[in-house]
Amino acid sequence: MHNPFKEITQEHETDLWLVQRILNGCRQDLEKLIVRHQAWIYNIALKMVLAPSDAEDITQEILIKLVTRLSTFDPEKGAFRTWLYRIVANHVISMKKRKCESLFTSFEESADAVEKIPDQSVDGLPESKVLAEELKIKCWTGMLLCLNRKQRVAFILGGIFEVSDTLGGEILEVSKANYRKLLSRARLKIDNFMQQKCGLLKSDNPCNCNRKLKGFIENGFVNPDHIRFFQDNKMKIKEVLHKNLRHFERLCTSETIRRFQEHPFYDPPEFGQWMAQIFNTEMLDRLMAGKLHS
């Protein structure tokens, strides 16, 4: 799996080579460029908004911006990944408010809502282990929405995907120091909340996936007939990052970050029909300002 945030010169050169070929008229390489990055864009969007349908729409909107603005990319001003993920960051920071952002408005309100859900036994509940995993991943992702959008992006990039302060600052158009400050504040808020509330980190904390599971099913937060977040057959984020932590590194990585990196790295939605529609019409030529030809 291509990781755009790793410092691998050959990967950056591949992006640049594809862009040059696209701007010289090769349609097929546009599809290759999209495929290289769409999973990362989708996973960022999903962590930003929680709802897969919204994340799919956001990903498509960003890919359209990639296509329409590609001719403005100037390799003399920076790497392609910086240019692209700056578009991603600006889009998810400035986009219209999404439905799940109204559900997770603050850590305090989220804590109150959880504490109002009664503890119940999961005895007799089919697939309780799978459903508890679904709840865990969805709940942890939902807590990210309690951060403001800029902090959320910084946490997703710098915390979960381990984007360096140099690249992160370039993407968010802030100094390295300000990027580190954004990330530090976001991590502190998430860490404090999870350490005080989540039973995964401390067994005597008020929220326990098994005890709260029935309540979350009853209020519709978990749908036993529609498992979306727990995907046991998918690579985990830590695997996509190629992490094999030694003991010292594990000590230096917070438990909160490690648990986020245990989440699945999701496949992007099937955009084949959408891409086929573009490639089979004059739309692409118009989008690319006439730079592509048959």
XYZ file of C-alpha atoms in Angstrom:
294
model
C 0.000 0.000 0.000
C 1.405 3.366 -1.085
C 1.843 5.708 1.889
C 2.081 9.315 0.673
C 3.325 10.516 4.056
C 6.502 8.436 4.169
C 9.748 10.011 3.038
C 10.385 7.809 0.004
C 11.896 9.719 -2.911
C 10.842 7.125 -5.484
C 7.180 7.464 -4.477
C 7.274 11.238 -4.856
C 8.933 10.850 -8.245
C 6.163 8.453 -9.300
C 3.540 11.090 -8.464
C 5.425 13.705 -10.451
C 5.909 11.355 -13.405
C 2.177 10.559 -13.474
C 1.222 14.231 -13.293
C 3.523 15.093 -16.183
C 2.068 12.286 -18.299
C -1.490 13.345 -17.439
C -0.820 16.929 -18.444
C 0.665 15.629 -21.686
C -2.614 13.901 -22.474
C -2.587 10.412 -20.924
C -6.022 9.726 -19.445
C -5.086 6.305 -18.070
C -2.474 7.824 -15.788
C -5.073 10.112 -14.234
C -6.894 7.012 -13.051
C -3.610 5.626 -11.673
C -2.987 8.853 -9.773
C -6.485 8.783 -8.292
C -6.123 5.152 -7.228
C -2.808 5.933 -5.493
C -4.421 8.498 -3.215
C -8.159 7.886 -2.959
C -7.964 5.437 -0.023
C -5.993 7.945 2.052
C -8.404 10.732 1.169
C -11.380 8.534 2.072
C -9.905 7.466 5.414
C -9.138 11.076 6.328
C -12.682 12.078 5.376
C -14.200 9.207 7.362
C -12.280 10.178 10.501
C -13.460 13.756 9.971
C -17.193 13.079 9.640
C -17.884 9.501 10.886
C -20.675 8.775 8.387
C -19.414 6.611 5.473
C -21.918 8.152 3.044
C -20.670 11.653 3.854
C -17.052 10.505 3.596
C -17.792 9.075 0.154
C -19.291 12.376 -1.021
C -16.361 14.339 0.403
C -13.849 12.050 -1.291
C -15.540 12.511 -4.644
C -15.628 16.293 -4.173
C -11.898 16.303 -3.425
C -11.099 14.087 -6.408
C -12.985 16.499 -8.645
C -10.800 19.293 -7.268
C -7.749 17.150 -7.996
C -8.830 16.810 -11.619
C -9.882 20.420 -12.125
C -6.817 21.957 -10.491
C -4.113 19.563 -11.631
C -2.857 21.932 -14.316
C -2.088 24.495 -11.581
C 0.342 22.177 -9.784
C 3.854 23.614 -9.924
C 6.610 21.142 -8.952
C 8.961 24.084 -8.411
C 6.834 25.175 -5.441
C 6.672 21.839 -3.630
C 5.885 18.145 -3.771
C 2.677 16.833 -5.284
C 1.609 15.234 -1.993
C 1.837 18.612 -0.246
C -0.260 20.215 -2.974
C -2.889 17.445 -2.922
C -3.256 17.034 0.828
C -3.422 20.800 1.257
C -6.492 20.606 -0.982
C -7.795 17.759 1.197
C -7.198 19.665 4.436
C -8.686 22.923 3.169
C -11.743 21.080 1.884
C -12.536 19.206 5.097
C -11.918 22.314 7.205
C -14.172 24.595 5.141
C -16.887 22.153 3.944
C -20.501 22.455 5.021
C -21.437 20.998 8.395
C -22.092 17.255 8.263
C -24.814 15.414 10.150
C -22.617 13.609 12.689
C -20.939 16.869 13.654
C -24.259 17.819 15.241
C -24.196 14.647 17.363
C -20.699 15.145 18.803
C -20.600 18.814 19.717
C -18.357 18.646 22.799
C -16.620 16.174 25.077
C -18.809 17.273 27.981
C -22.089 16.653 26.155
C -20.826 13.334 24.811
C -19.853 12.230 28.323
C -23.286 13.201 29.663
C -25.015 11.297 26.850
C -22.976 8.151 27.514
C -23.608 8.249 31.255
C -27.370 8.407 30.643
C -27.237 5.064 28.817
C -27.947 2.323 31.383
C -25.537 -0.547 31.931
C -27.064 -3.799 30.669
C -25.891 -7.368 30.267
C -25.091 -8.640 26.777
C -26.177 -12.178 27.709
C -28.265 -13.621 24.911
C -27.191 -10.943 22.440
C -26.014 -12.632 19.217
C -22.630 -11.567 17.850
C -21.989 -9.434 20.928
C -18.203 -9.458 20.374
C -18.545 -8.154 16.821
C -21.073 -5.537 17.905
C -18.839 -4.411 20.767
C -15.988 -3.927 18.276
C -18.337 -1.961 16.021
C -19.291 0.257 18.953
C -15.682 0.740 20.038
C -14.446 1.894 16.629
C -17.473 4.066 15.906
C -17.395 5.666 19.352
C -13.685 6.460 19.206
C -14.061 7.937 15.735
C -17.048 9.956 16.912
C -15.006 11.484 19.717
C -12.746 13.090 17.113
C -15.721 15.222 16.089
C -15.591 16.920 19.498
C -12.397 18.623 18.323
C -12.645 21.680 16.123
C -11.914 20.895 12.499
C -8.355 22.194 12.381
C -7.422 20.246 15.516
C -9.191 17.213 14.067
C -7.155 17.351 10.864
C -3.945 17.792 12.844
C -4.781 14.794 15.042
C -5.692 12.585 12.076
C -2.570 13.540 10.145
C -0.019 13.899 12.916
C -1.427 11.513 15.509
C -3.022 8.656 13.619
C -1.092 8.802 10.317
C 2.145 10.145 11.872
C 2.675 12.987 9.407
C 5.842 14.887 10.343
C 5.746 18.450 11.623
C 7.496 19.609 8.450
C 4.961 18.060 6.077
C 2.009 18.696 8.398
C 2.895 22.357 8.671
C 3.158 22.631 4.885
C -0.213 20.930 4.412
C -1.996 23.125 6.966
C 0.032 26.195 5.946
C 1.301 26.842 9.455
C 4.763 26.772 10.988
C 6.183 23.522 12.335
C 5.817 24.924 15.851
C 2.159 25.809 15.320
C 1.469 22.393 13.809
C 3.012 20.722 16.852
C 0.915 22.973 19.096
C -2.284 22.071 17.231
C -1.457 18.381 17.479
C -0.476 18.606 21.149
C -3.726 20.332 22.118
C -5.806 17.843 20.160
C -3.976 14.858 21.670
C -4.365 16.267 25.169
C -8.124 16.675 24.751
C -8.583 13.178 23.319
C -6.234 11.570 25.853
C -7.884 13.277 28.830
C -11.364 12.271 27.734
C -10.478 8.661 27.008
C -8.445 8.248 30.194
C -11.359 9.525 32.273
C -14.295 7.908 30.454
C -13.311 4.885 28.352
C -13.330 1.432 29.918
C -10.835 0.210 27.329
C -8.149 2.285 29.028
C -9.302 1.893 32.631
C -11.714 -0.862 33.640
C -13.468 1.277 36.254
C -14.229 4.122 33.834
C -17.954 4.805 33.316
C -18.199 3.740 29.651
C -17.727 0.044 28.940
C -18.508 -1.304 25.458
C -20.128 -4.504 26.714
C -22.198 -2.812 29.413
C -23.393 0.004 27.137
C -23.848 -2.077 23.977
C -27.572 -2.793 24.325
C -28.275 0.848 25.031
C -26.376 1.960 21.943
C -28.307 -0.583 19.879
C -31.596 0.680 21.282
C -30.785 4.311 20.481
C -29.682 3.397 16.945
C -25.985 4.228 17.249
C -25.112 0.583 16.552
C -27.090 -1.344 13.936
C -26.684 -5.138 14.281
C -27.905 -5.562 10.703
C -25.443 -3.094 9.224
C -21.874 -3.469 10.461
C -19.817 -0.692 8.862
C -16.807 -0.009 11.064
C -15.593 -3.390 12.317
C -13.916 -5.155 9.390
C -11.754 -7.975 10.647
C -10.485 -8.846 7.160
C -9.031 -5.389 6.449
C -5.534 -4.113 7.082
C -5.176 -2.019 10.194
C -3.886 1.516 10.060
C -0.695 0.469 11.839
C -0.077 -2.106 9.097
C -0.553 0.456 6.348
C 1.927 2.654 8.194
C 4.308 -0.340 8.270
C 4.632 -0.057 12.037
C 6.439 -2.765 13.951
C 7.085 -0.955 17.200
C 9.997 -1.885 19.371
C 9.543 -1.774 23.129
C 10.965 1.738 23.532
C 8.764 3.122 20.739
C 5.687 1.547 22.312
C 6.504 3.330 25.563
C 6.728 6.649 23.698
C 3.434 6.177 21.821
C 0.288 6.928 23.797
C -2.250 4.173 24.365
C -4.857 6.383 22.704
C -2.840 6.693 19.489
C -2.074 2.970 19.446
C -5.771 2.160 19.704
C -6.663 4.501 16.844
C -3.983 2.793 14.767
C -5.672 -0.545 15.505
C -8.699 0.652 13.519
C -9.188 -0.725 10.000
C -7.769 1.169 7.048
C -10.887 1.178 4.909
C -11.113 0.538 1.206
C -12.429 3.574 -0.651
C -15.873 3.332 -2.231
C -16.119 1.994 -5.754
C -15.735 5.051 -7.950
C -15.544 3.011 -11.147
C -18.904 4.201 -12.436
C -18.075 7.805 -11.615
C -14.665 7.618 -13.311
C -16.112 5.800 -16.305
C -18.681 8.553 -16.694
C -15.921 11.142 -16.768
C -13.654 9.214 -19.117
C -16.479 8.365 -21.523
C -17.726 11.922 -21.991
C -16.346 15.315 -22.875
C -16.471 16.250 -19.197
C -12.851 15.389 -18.562
C -11.646 17.527 -21.437
C -13.645 20.432 -20.070
C -12.410 19.820 -16.536
C -8.816 19.678 -17.676
C -9.230 22.811 -19.786
C -8.623 20.890 -22.990
C -5.278 19.460 -21.896
C -6.357 15.812 -22.272
C -7.190 14.177 -25.557
C -8.325 10.771 -26.752
